[in-house]
């Protein structure tokens, strides 16, 4: 005998749990399935273990998609304010670490605990360590074969996320299901991910591992003013993670190491007023000392006094500081990527109910879809908003 539920949600992550508890409160009999041993694994490791659970500035302009209007409806109906209200109702203290970016004051565990508590209150069952081996149409609903038996569902919601961080259990399951039922999947690639560098620059970066400074980075259509961090493999930090969503192999990053400084003007003035001063001394007052020293070594101006610089040399130094061209070898890939760019095409999916056109018993939400947010809590807000919209309609 098959087990029977109104709604089966596959994936006990942010979007899946939010959908399940919402549908439960709507009076539906809900089951959440996940092959992992813990719910909300990516929530637990996000934001350095403190979960950047939303961004107060959330709007469609902060998302990438081949169908940029798709996310508007859900984001308008479930706002950051709604989620903050839920968090506060559970007594979870939070802090605004950067403008609009809200984090748990204590631990991401509180967010997972809150979602599981809400699921319990809403009567939604969460079943872990359970694999789905097949999914087929069954009358007007769906039939699932799982490691815990056959399950019939009025509707199935795919909330399995993307390919990022496979050690957390990420798989291409959602994309396989989409293709099985005739939906397209746009090209997927790792996003919000650190860059790796070619051998010479990798050695240079490794010697500066742990050094961070605010920069402006430009690549493709992206331009971000955020901190950059040198690592043993290349460059990371918020600026580089943001840039990775725009980067394609072969492209160079244009980095302004001194975004608040008129380098040409200052160097020209200092050359006149303090000609014996070294370039390295001047730069060491504006960048972390280790980076300033290394940069001067790269440029061959470690011992050079400002007065000895020609106009041509000043122009070269200004260009290298304000428009440093750095060509990555690649990215760290799925292993450390925070999100997946691309996913299930949205043209045949309702932006209001998340149902597949012609097959309302099948729905897709969250990161599985071709909707990807910038860094800073936007992807979580998409998970909450798409989960609620689907949960209310399913």
PDB file of C-alpha atoms in Angstrom, residues 116-381:
ATOM      1  CA  UNK A 116      11.744  22.597  11.895  1.00  0.00           C
ATOM      2  CA  UNK A 117       9.676  23.886  14.823  1.00  0.00           C
ATOM      3  CA  UNK A 118       7.324  25.645  12.389  1.00  0.00           C
ATOM      4  CA  UNK A 119       7.047  22.442  10.327  1.00  0.00           C
ATOM      5  CA  UNK A 120       6.116  20.542  13.492  1.00  0.00           C
ATOM      6  CA  UNK A 121       3.519  23.157  14.467  1.00  0.00           C
ATOM      7  CA  UNK A 122       2.102  23.099  10.928  1.00  0.00           C
ATOM      8  CA  UNK A 123       1.915  19.278  10.968  1.00  0.00           C
ATOM      9  CA  UNK A 124       4.471  18.847   8.152  1.00  0.00           C
ATOM     10  CA  UNK A 125       6.480  15.629   8.526  1.00  0.00           C
ATOM     11  CA  UNK A 126      10.232  15.736   7.791  1.00  0.00           C
ATOM     12  CA  UNK A 127      11.779  12.417   6.806  1.00  0.00           C
ATOM     13  CA  UNK A 128      15.582  12.328   6.406  1.00  0.00           C
ATOM     14  CA  UNK A 129      17.974   9.646   5.062  1.00  0.00           C
ATOM     15  CA  UNK A 130      15.406   8.863   2.379  1.00  0.00           C
ATOM     16  CA  UNK A 131      16.265   8.591  -1.306  1.00  0.00           C
ATOM     17  CA  UNK A 132      13.806   9.127  -4.145  1.00  0.00           C
ATOM     18  CA  UNK A 133      14.542   6.548  -6.837  1.00  0.00           C
ATOM     19  CA  UNK A 134      11.774   7.433  -9.296  1.00  0.00           C
ATOM     20  CA  UNK A 135       9.030   9.987  -9.867  1.00  0.00           C
ATOM     21  CA  UNK A 136       6.152   9.436 -12.302  1.00  0.00           C
ATOM     22  CA  UNK A 137       2.718  10.813 -13.067  1.00  0.00           C
ATOM     23  CA  UNK A 138      -0.015   8.870 -11.295  1.00  0.00           C
ATOM     24  CA  UNK A 139      -3.557   9.865 -12.244  1.00  0.00           C
ATOM     25  CA  UNK A 140      -3.828  13.572 -11.498  1.00  0.00           C
ATOM     26  CA  UNK A 141      -1.018  13.382  -8.978  1.00  0.00           C
ATOM     27  CA  UNK A 142       2.463  11.862  -8.738  1.00  0.00           C
ATOM     28  CA  UNK A 143       3.910   8.584  -7.511  1.00  0.00           C
ATOM     29  CA  UNK A 144       7.339   8.392  -5.870  1.00  0.00           C
ATOM     30  CA  UNK A 145       9.410   5.299  -5.272  1.00  0.00           C
ATOM     31  CA  UNK A 146      11.673   5.892  -2.313  1.00  0.00           C
ATOM     32  CA  UNK A 147      13.974   4.018   0.038  1.00  0.00           C
ATOM     33  CA  UNK A 148      11.122   4.154   2.567  1.00  0.00           C
ATOM     34  CA  UNK A 149       8.449   2.816   0.222  1.00  0.00           C
ATOM     35  CA  UNK A 150       5.995   3.985  -2.425  1.00  0.00           C
ATOM     36  CA  UNK A 151       4.376   7.382  -1.861  1.00  0.00           C
ATOM     37  CA  UNK A 152       1.443   8.924  -3.722  1.00  0.00           C
ATOM     38  CA  UNK A 153       1.184  12.705  -3.715  1.00  0.00           C
ATOM     39  CA  UNK A 154      -1.326  15.219  -4.981  1.00  0.00           C
ATOM     40  CA  UNK A 155       1.662  17.419  -5.804  1.00  0.00           C
ATOM     41  CA  UNK A 156       5.446  17.138  -5.676  1.00  0.00           C
ATOM     42  CA  UNK A 157       7.673  20.159  -5.070  1.00  0.00           C
ATOM     43  CA  UNK A 158      11.300  19.944  -6.185  1.00  0.00           C
ATOM     44  CA  UNK A 159      13.422  21.960  -3.736  1.00  0.00           C
ATOM     45  CA  UNK A 160      16.710  20.124  -4.197  1.00  0.00           C
ATOM     46  CA  UNK A 161      18.887  23.162  -4.915  1.00  0.00           C
ATOM     47  CA  UNK A 162      21.813  23.241  -7.337  1.00  0.00           C
ATOM     48  CA  UNK A 163      25.238  21.676  -7.654  1.00  0.00           C
ATOM     49  CA  UNK A 164      27.195  23.838  -5.224  1.00  0.00           C
ATOM     50  CA  UNK A 165      29.082  22.194  -2.332  1.00  0.00           C
ATOM     51  CA  UNK A 166      28.612  18.478  -3.163  1.00  0.00           C
ATOM     52  CA  UNK A 167      30.010  17.531   0.256  1.00  0.00           C
ATOM     53  CA  UNK A 168      26.759  18.962   1.646  1.00  0.00           C
ATOM     54  CA  UNK A 169      24.834  16.484  -0.485  1.00  0.00           C
ATOM     55  CA  UNK A 170      24.197  18.619  -3.580  1.00  0.00           C
ATOM     56  CA  UNK A 171      23.266  16.641  -6.705  1.00  0.00           C
ATOM     57  CA  UNK A 172      21.715  17.288 -10.114  1.00  0.00           C
ATOM     58  CA  UNK A 173      18.483  15.501  -9.089  1.00  0.00           C
ATOM     59  CA  UNK A 174      16.252  18.533  -9.724  1.00  0.00           C
ATOM     60  CA  UNK A 175      17.657  19.015 -13.215  1.00  0.00           C
ATOM     61  CA  UNK A 176      17.166  15.330 -14.032  1.00  0.00           C
ATOM     62  CA  UNK A 177      13.508  15.549 -12.993  1.00  0.00           C
ATOM     63  CA  UNK A 178      13.047  18.730 -15.049  1.00  0.00           C
ATOM     64  CA  UNK A 179      14.441  17.037 -18.166  1.00  0.00           C
ATOM     65  CA  UNK A 180      12.361  13.911 -17.515  1.00  0.00           C
ATOM     66  CA  UNK A 181       9.202  16.024 -17.753  1.00  0.00           C
ATOM     67  CA  UNK A 182      10.321  18.008 -20.803  1.00  0.00           C
ATOM     68  CA  UNK A 183      11.643  21.176 -19.154  1.00  0.00           C
ATOM     69  CA  UNK A 184      14.834  22.859 -20.302  1.00  0.00           C
ATOM     70  CA  UNK A 185      17.820  23.462 -18.032  1.00  0.00           C
ATOM     71  CA  UNK A 186      20.056  26.449 -18.742  1.00  0.00           C
ATOM     72  CA  UNK A 187      23.827  25.986 -18.550  1.00  0.00           C
ATOM     73  CA  UNK A 188      24.896  25.741 -14.913  1.00  0.00           C
ATOM     74  CA  UNK A 189      28.147  27.003 -13.425  1.00  0.00           C
ATOM     75  CA  UNK A 190      29.619  27.704 -10.024  1.00  0.00           C
ATOM     76  CA  UNK A 191      28.938  31.229  -8.715  1.00  0.00           C
ATOM     77  CA  UNK A 192      29.821  33.247  -5.615  1.00  0.00           C
ATOM     78  CA  UNK A 193      33.089  31.334  -5.694  1.00  0.00           C
ATOM     79  CA  UNK A 194      36.774  32.281  -5.178  1.00  0.00           C
ATOM     80  CA  UNK A 195      39.164  32.591  -8.133  1.00  0.00           C
ATOM     81  CA  UNK A 196      42.301  30.537  -8.692  1.00  0.00           C
ATOM     82  CA  UNK A 197      45.352  32.065 -10.385  1.00  0.00           C
ATOM     83  CA  UNK A 198      48.091  30.925 -12.754  1.00  0.00           C
ATOM     84  CA  UNK A 199      51.417  29.843 -11.223  1.00  0.00           C
ATOM     85  CA  UNK A 200      53.217  33.217 -10.957  1.00  0.00           C
ATOM     86  CA  UNK A 201      50.239  35.033  -9.488  1.00  0.00           C
ATOM     87  CA  UNK A 202      49.258  32.060  -7.335  1.00  0.00           C
ATOM     88  CA  UNK A 203      52.678  32.214  -5.645  1.00  0.00           C
ATOM     89  CA  UNK A 204      52.293  35.953  -5.148  1.00  0.00           C
ATOM     90  CA  UNK A 205      48.785  35.559  -3.719  1.00  0.00           C
ATOM     91  CA  UNK A 206      49.888  32.711  -1.433  1.00  0.00           C
ATOM     92  CA  UNK A 207      52.586  34.944   0.099  1.00  0.00           C
ATOM     93  CA  UNK A 208      49.816  37.431   0.949  1.00  0.00           C
ATOM     94  CA  UNK A 209      47.248  34.858   2.181  1.00  0.00           C
ATOM     95  CA  UNK A 210      44.977  36.447   4.765  1.00  0.00           C
ATOM     96  CA  UNK A 211      45.555  40.039   3.583  1.00  0.00           C
ATOM     97  CA  UNK A 212      42.343  41.905   2.767  1.00  0.00           C
ATOM     98  CA  UNK A 213      41.586  45.371   1.392  1.00  0.00           C
ATOM     99  CA  UNK A 214      38.566  47.231  -0.038  1.00  0.00           C
ATOM    100  CA  UNK A 215      38.569  47.358  -3.842  1.00  0.00           C
ATOM    101  CA  UNK A 216      36.310  48.073  -6.773  1.00  0.00           C
ATOM    102  CA  UNK A 217      36.238  45.205  -9.263  1.00  0.00           C
ATOM    103  CA  UNK A 218      34.771  45.261 -12.767  1.00  0.00           C
ATOM    104  CA  UNK A 219      34.153  42.288 -15.067  1.00  0.00           C
ATOM    105  CA  UNK A 220      31.579  42.006 -17.835  1.00  0.00           C
ATOM    106  CA  UNK A 221      28.537  43.996 -16.727  1.00  0.00           C
ATOM    107  CA  UNK A 222      29.402  43.661 -13.037  1.00  0.00           C
ATOM    108  CA  UNK A 223      30.931  46.365 -10.877  1.00  0.00           C
ATOM    109  CA  UNK A 224      31.294  45.871  -7.114  1.00  0.00           C
ATOM    110  CA  UNK A 225      32.835  47.833  -4.268  1.00  0.00           C
ATOM    111  CA  UNK A 226      33.670  45.217  -1.619  1.00  0.00           C
ATOM    112  CA  UNK A 227      36.692  43.761   0.227  1.00  0.00           C
ATOM    113  CA  UNK A 228      39.105  41.450  -1.624  1.00  0.00           C
ATOM    114  CA  UNK A 229      41.015  38.694   0.185  1.00  0.00           C
ATOM    115  CA  UNK A 230      44.229  36.960  -0.925  1.00  0.00           C
ATOM    116  CA  UNK A 231      44.270  33.168  -0.403  1.00  0.00           C
ATOM    117  CA  UNK A 232      46.759  30.334  -0.892  1.00  0.00           C
ATOM    118  CA  UNK A 233      45.118  29.539  -4.242  1.00  0.00           C
ATOM    119  CA  UNK A 234      44.160  32.985  -5.519  1.00  0.00           C
ATOM    120  CA  UNK A 235      41.735  35.752  -4.581  1.00  0.00           C
ATOM    121  CA  UNK A 236      38.453  35.656  -2.674  1.00  0.00           C
ATOM    122  CA  UNK A 237      36.422  37.939  -0.412  1.00  0.00           C
ATOM    123  CA  UNK A 238      33.040  39.509  -1.222  1.00  0.00           C
ATOM    124  CA  UNK A 239      34.371  41.494  -4.227  1.00  0.00           C
ATOM    125  CA  UNK A 240      35.683  38.390  -5.960  1.00  0.00           C
ATOM    126  CA  UNK A 241      32.666  36.229  -5.078  1.00  0.00           C
ATOM    127  CA  UNK A 242      30.373  38.855  -6.632  1.00  0.00           C
ATOM    128  CA  UNK A 243      32.591  39.147  -9.715  1.00  0.00           C
ATOM    129  CA  UNK A 244      32.497  35.364 -10.238  1.00  0.00           C
ATOM    130  CA  UNK A 245      28.821  35.575 -11.256  1.00  0.00           C
ATOM    131  CA  UNK A 246      29.846  37.646 -14.304  1.00  0.00           C
ATOM    132  CA  UNK A 247      33.184  36.020 -15.131  1.00  0.00           C
ATOM    133  CA  UNK A 248      33.773  33.660 -18.040  1.00  0.00           C
ATOM    134  CA  UNK A 249      37.055  31.799 -18.780  1.00  0.00           C
ATOM    135  CA  UNK A 250      39.561  34.065 -20.489  1.00  0.00           C
ATOM    136  CA  UNK A 251      38.166  37.289 -19.037  1.00  0.00           C
ATOM    137  CA  UNK A 252      40.339  39.623 -16.955  1.00  0.00           C
ATOM    138  CA  UNK A 253      39.227  41.304 -13.738  1.00  0.00           C
ATOM    139  CA  UNK A 254      39.834  45.061 -13.622  1.00  0.00           C
ATOM    140  CA  UNK A 255      40.668  45.904 -10.002  1.00  0.00           C
ATOM    141  CA  UNK A 256      40.951  49.332  -8.410  1.00  0.00           C
ATOM    142  CA  UNK A 257      43.161  48.797  -5.355  1.00  0.00           C
ATOM    143  CA  UNK A 258      42.619  52.363  -4.123  1.00  0.00           C
ATOM    144  CA  UNK A 259      38.976  53.190  -4.911  1.00  0.00           C
ATOM    145  CA  UNK A 260      38.927  56.327  -2.734  1.00  0.00           C
ATOM    146  CA  UNK A 261      42.224  57.758  -3.932  1.00  0.00           C
ATOM    147  CA  UNK A 262      43.115  60.107  -6.803  1.00  0.00           C
ATOM    148  CA  UNK A 263      46.372  58.245  -7.418  1.00  0.00           C
ATOM    149  CA  UNK A 264      47.597  60.380 -10.333  1.00  0.00           C
ATOM    150  CA  UNK A 265      46.923  63.635  -8.457  1.00  0.00           C
ATOM    151  CA  UNK A 266      48.448  62.455  -5.180  1.00  0.00           C
ATOM    152  CA  UNK A 267      51.589  61.013  -6.770  1.00  0.00           C
ATOM    153  CA  UNK A 268      52.157  64.179  -8.805  1.00  0.00           C
ATOM    154  CA  UNK A 269      51.712  66.363  -5.700  1.00  0.00           C
ATOM    155  CA  UNK A 270      53.938  64.187  -3.531  1.00  0.00           C
ATOM    156  CA  UNK A 271      56.637  64.077  -6.226  1.00  0.00           C
ATOM    157  CA  UNK A 272      56.759  67.868  -6.050  1.00  0.00           C
ATOM    158  CA  UNK A 273      56.344  68.319  -2.270  1.00  0.00           C
ATOM    159  CA  UNK A 274      58.299  65.308  -0.937  1.00  0.00           C
ATOM    160  CA  UNK A 275      60.567  64.092  -3.759  1.00  0.00           C
ATOM    161  CA  UNK A 276      62.732  61.956  -1.431  1.00  0.00           C
ATOM    162  CA  UNK A 277      59.771  59.983  -0.135  1.00  0.00           C
ATOM    163  CA  UNK A 278      59.587  56.413  -1.383  1.00  0.00           C
ATOM    164  CA  UNK A 279      56.678  55.078  -3.373  1.00  0.00           C
ATOM    165  CA  UNK A 280      56.538  52.149  -0.911  1.00  0.00           C
ATOM    166  CA  UNK A 281      56.127  54.534   2.046  1.00  0.00           C
ATOM    167  CA  UNK A 282      53.314  56.433   0.333  1.00  0.00           C
ATOM    168  CA  UNK A 283      51.525  53.224  -0.652  1.00  0.00           C
ATOM    169  CA  UNK A 284      52.030  51.632   2.781  1.00  0.00           C
ATOM    170  CA  UNK A 285      49.836  54.361   4.271  1.00  0.00           C
ATOM    171  CA  UNK A 286      46.985  53.444   1.940  1.00  0.00           C
ATOM    172  CA  UNK A 287      47.149  49.640   1.651  1.00  0.00           C
ATOM    173  CA  UNK A 288      47.967  46.858   4.131  1.00  0.00           C
ATOM    174  CA  UNK A 289      51.748  46.982   4.645  1.00  0.00           C
ATOM    175  CA  UNK A 290      52.398  43.475   3.254  1.00  0.00           C
ATOM    176  CA  UNK A 291      50.409  44.191   0.119  1.00  0.00           C
ATOM    177  CA  UNK A 292      52.032  47.607  -0.407  1.00  0.00           C
ATOM    178  CA  UNK A 293      55.510  46.092  -0.083  1.00  0.00           C
ATOM    179  CA  UNK A 294      54.701  43.193  -2.413  1.00  0.00           C
ATOM    180  CA  UNK A 295      53.091  45.474  -5.014  1.00  0.00           C
ATOM    181  CA  UNK A 296      56.159  47.732  -5.092  1.00  0.00           C
ATOM    182  CA  UNK A 297      58.340  44.645  -5.591  1.00  0.00           C
ATOM    183  CA  UNK A 298      56.127  43.500  -8.483  1.00  0.00           C
ATOM    184  CA  UNK A 299      56.482  46.946 -10.078  1.00  0.00           C
ATOM    185  CA  UNK A 300      60.204  47.283  -9.333  1.00  0.00           C
ATOM    186  CA  UNK A 301      59.772  50.515  -7.351  1.00  0.00           C
ATOM    187  CA  UNK A 302      60.543  49.319  -3.792  1.00  0.00           C
ATOM    188  CA  UNK A 303      63.423  51.757  -3.203  1.00  0.00           C
ATOM    189  CA  UNK A 304      62.360  54.402  -5.696  1.00  0.00           C
ATOM    190  CA  UNK A 305      61.907  57.986  -4.456  1.00  0.00           C
ATOM    191  CA  UNK A 306      58.903  59.810  -5.870  1.00  0.00           C
ATOM    192  CA  UNK A 307      61.120  62.552  -7.296  1.00  0.00           C
ATOM    193  CA  UNK A 308      62.849  60.052  -9.583  1.00  0.00           C
ATOM    194  CA  UNK A 309      59.630  59.031 -11.336  1.00  0.00           C
ATOM    195  CA  UNK A 310      58.969  60.298 -14.858  1.00  0.00           C
ATOM    196  CA  UNK A 311      55.469  61.272 -16.002  1.00  0.00           C
ATOM    197  CA  UNK A 312      55.372  58.010 -17.960  1.00  0.00           C
ATOM    198  CA  UNK A 313      56.242  55.972 -14.844  1.00  0.00           C
ATOM    199  CA  UNK A 314      53.646  57.849 -12.782  1.00  0.00           C
ATOM    200  CA  UNK A 315      51.008  57.028 -15.405  1.00  0.00           C
ATOM    201  CA  UNK A 316      52.025  53.340 -15.353  1.00  0.00           C
ATOM    202  CA  UNK A 317      51.817  53.115 -11.553  1.00  0.00           C
ATOM    203  CA  UNK A 318      48.443  54.882 -11.579  1.00  0.00           C
ATOM    204  CA  UNK A 319      47.135  52.406 -14.164  1.00  0.00           C
ATOM    205  CA  UNK A 320      48.393  49.381 -12.191  1.00  0.00           C
ATOM    206  CA  UNK A 321      46.794  50.647  -8.970  1.00  0.00           C
ATOM    207  CA  UNK A 322      43.482  51.829 -10.440  1.00  0.00           C
ATOM    208  CA  UNK A 323      42.986  49.358 -13.308  1.00  0.00           C
ATOM    209  CA  UNK A 324      44.986  46.277 -12.341  1.00  0.00           C
ATOM    210  CA  UNK A 325      44.227  43.587 -14.928  1.00  0.00           C
ATOM    211  CA  UNK A 326      44.197  40.160 -13.291  1.00  0.00           C
ATOM    212  CA  UNK A 327      43.265  37.144 -15.413  1.00  0.00           C
ATOM    213  CA  UNK A 328      42.142  34.179 -13.247  1.00  0.00           C
ATOM    214  CA  UNK A 329      43.099  30.626 -14.203  1.00  0.00           C
ATOM    215  CA  UNK A 330      39.611  29.547 -13.126  1.00  0.00           C
ATOM    216  CA  UNK A 331      37.470  29.270 -10.005  1.00  0.00           C
ATOM    217  CA  UNK A 332      37.496  26.846  -7.098  1.00  0.00           C
ATOM    218  CA  UNK A 333      34.384  25.308  -8.686  1.00  0.00           C
ATOM    219  CA  UNK A 334      31.489  23.480  -7.072  1.00  0.00           C
ATOM    220  CA  UNK A 335      33.560  22.526  -4.020  1.00  0.00           C
ATOM    221  CA  UNK A 336      33.324  26.014  -2.484  1.00  0.00           C
ATOM    222  CA  UNK A 337      30.691  27.784  -4.637  1.00  0.00           C
ATOM    223  CA  UNK A 338      27.890  29.268  -2.556  1.00  0.00           C
ATOM    224  CA  UNK A 339      25.310  29.012  -5.352  1.00  0.00           C
ATOM    225  CA  UNK A 340      24.616  27.645  -8.820  1.00  0.00           C
ATOM    226  CA  UNK A 341      24.175  30.056 -11.713  1.00  0.00           C
ATOM    227  CA  UNK A 342      21.544  28.794 -14.164  1.00  0.00           C
ATOM    228  CA  UNK A 343      19.107  25.952 -13.590  1.00  0.00           C
ATOM    229  CA  UNK A 344      15.598  24.864 -14.557  1.00  0.00           C
ATOM    230  CA  UNK A 345      14.197  27.208 -17.207  1.00  0.00           C
ATOM    231  CA  UNK A 346      11.302  29.280 -15.889  1.00  0.00           C
ATOM    232  CA  UNK A 347       9.359  30.005 -19.103  1.00  0.00           C
ATOM    233  CA  UNK A 348       7.070  26.973 -18.562  1.00  0.00           C
ATOM    234  CA  UNK A 349       6.677  27.571 -14.800  1.00  0.00           C
ATOM    235  CA  UNK A 350       4.135  29.863 -13.144  1.00  0.00           C
ATOM    236  CA  UNK A 351       5.768  32.772 -11.297  1.00  0.00           C
ATOM    237  CA  UNK A 352       2.764  32.825  -8.931  1.00  0.00           C
ATOM    238  CA  UNK A 353       2.298  29.120  -8.066  1.00  0.00           C
ATOM    239  CA  UNK A 354       5.572  27.581  -9.329  1.00  0.00           C
ATOM    240  CA  UNK A 355       3.575  24.847 -11.077  1.00  0.00           C
ATOM    241  CA  UNK A 356       4.793  23.387 -14.367  1.00  0.00           C
ATOM    242  CA  UNK A 357       2.580  24.414 -17.277  1.00  0.00           C
ATOM    243  CA  UNK A 358       0.268  21.505 -18.131  1.00  0.00           C
ATOM    244  CA  UNK A 359       1.419  19.532 -15.066  1.00  0.00           C
ATOM    245  CA  UNK A 360       0.258  21.355 -11.904  1.00  0.00           C
ATOM    246  CA  UNK A 361       1.174  18.314  -9.788  1.00  0.00           C
ATOM    247  CA  UNK A 362       4.874  19.171 -10.319  1.00  0.00           C
ATOM    248  CA  UNK A 363       6.532  22.352  -9.004  1.00  0.00           C
ATOM    249  CA  UNK A 364      10.063  23.745  -8.703  1.00  0.00           C
ATOM    250  CA  UNK A 365      11.305  26.318  -6.171  1.00  0.00           C
ATOM    251  CA  UNK A 366      14.487  27.887  -4.821  1.00  0.00           C
ATOM    252  CA  UNK A 367      17.971  27.388  -6.223  1.00  0.00           C
ATOM    253  CA  UNK A 368      16.916  24.565  -8.568  1.00  0.00           C
ATOM    254  CA  UNK A 369      15.406  27.253 -10.791  1.00  0.00           C
ATOM    255  CA  UNK A 370      17.298  29.610 -13.084  1.00  0.00           C
ATOM    256  CA  UNK A 371      17.214  32.416 -10.492  1.00  0.00           C
ATOM    257  CA  UNK A 372      20.459  33.311  -8.718  1.00  0.00           C
ATOM    258  CA  UNK A 373      21.012  36.156  -6.282  1.00  0.00           C
ATOM    259  CA  UNK A 374      24.056  38.288  -5.634  1.00  0.00           C
ATOM    260  CA  UNK A 375      26.027  37.840  -2.413  1.00  0.00           C
ATOM    261  CA  UNK A 376      24.506  39.176   0.792  1.00  0.00           C
ATOM    262  CA  UNK A 377      21.339  37.285   1.765  1.00  0.00           C
ATOM    263  CA  UNK A 378      19.473  37.574  -1.533  1.00  0.00           C
ATOM    264  CA  UNK A 379      19.512  33.825  -2.270  1.00  0.00           C
ATOM    265  CA  UNK A 380      17.965  33.053   1.108  1.00  0.00           C
ATOM    266  CA  UNK A 381      15.229  35.629   0.510  1.00  0.00           C
TER     267      UNK A 381
END
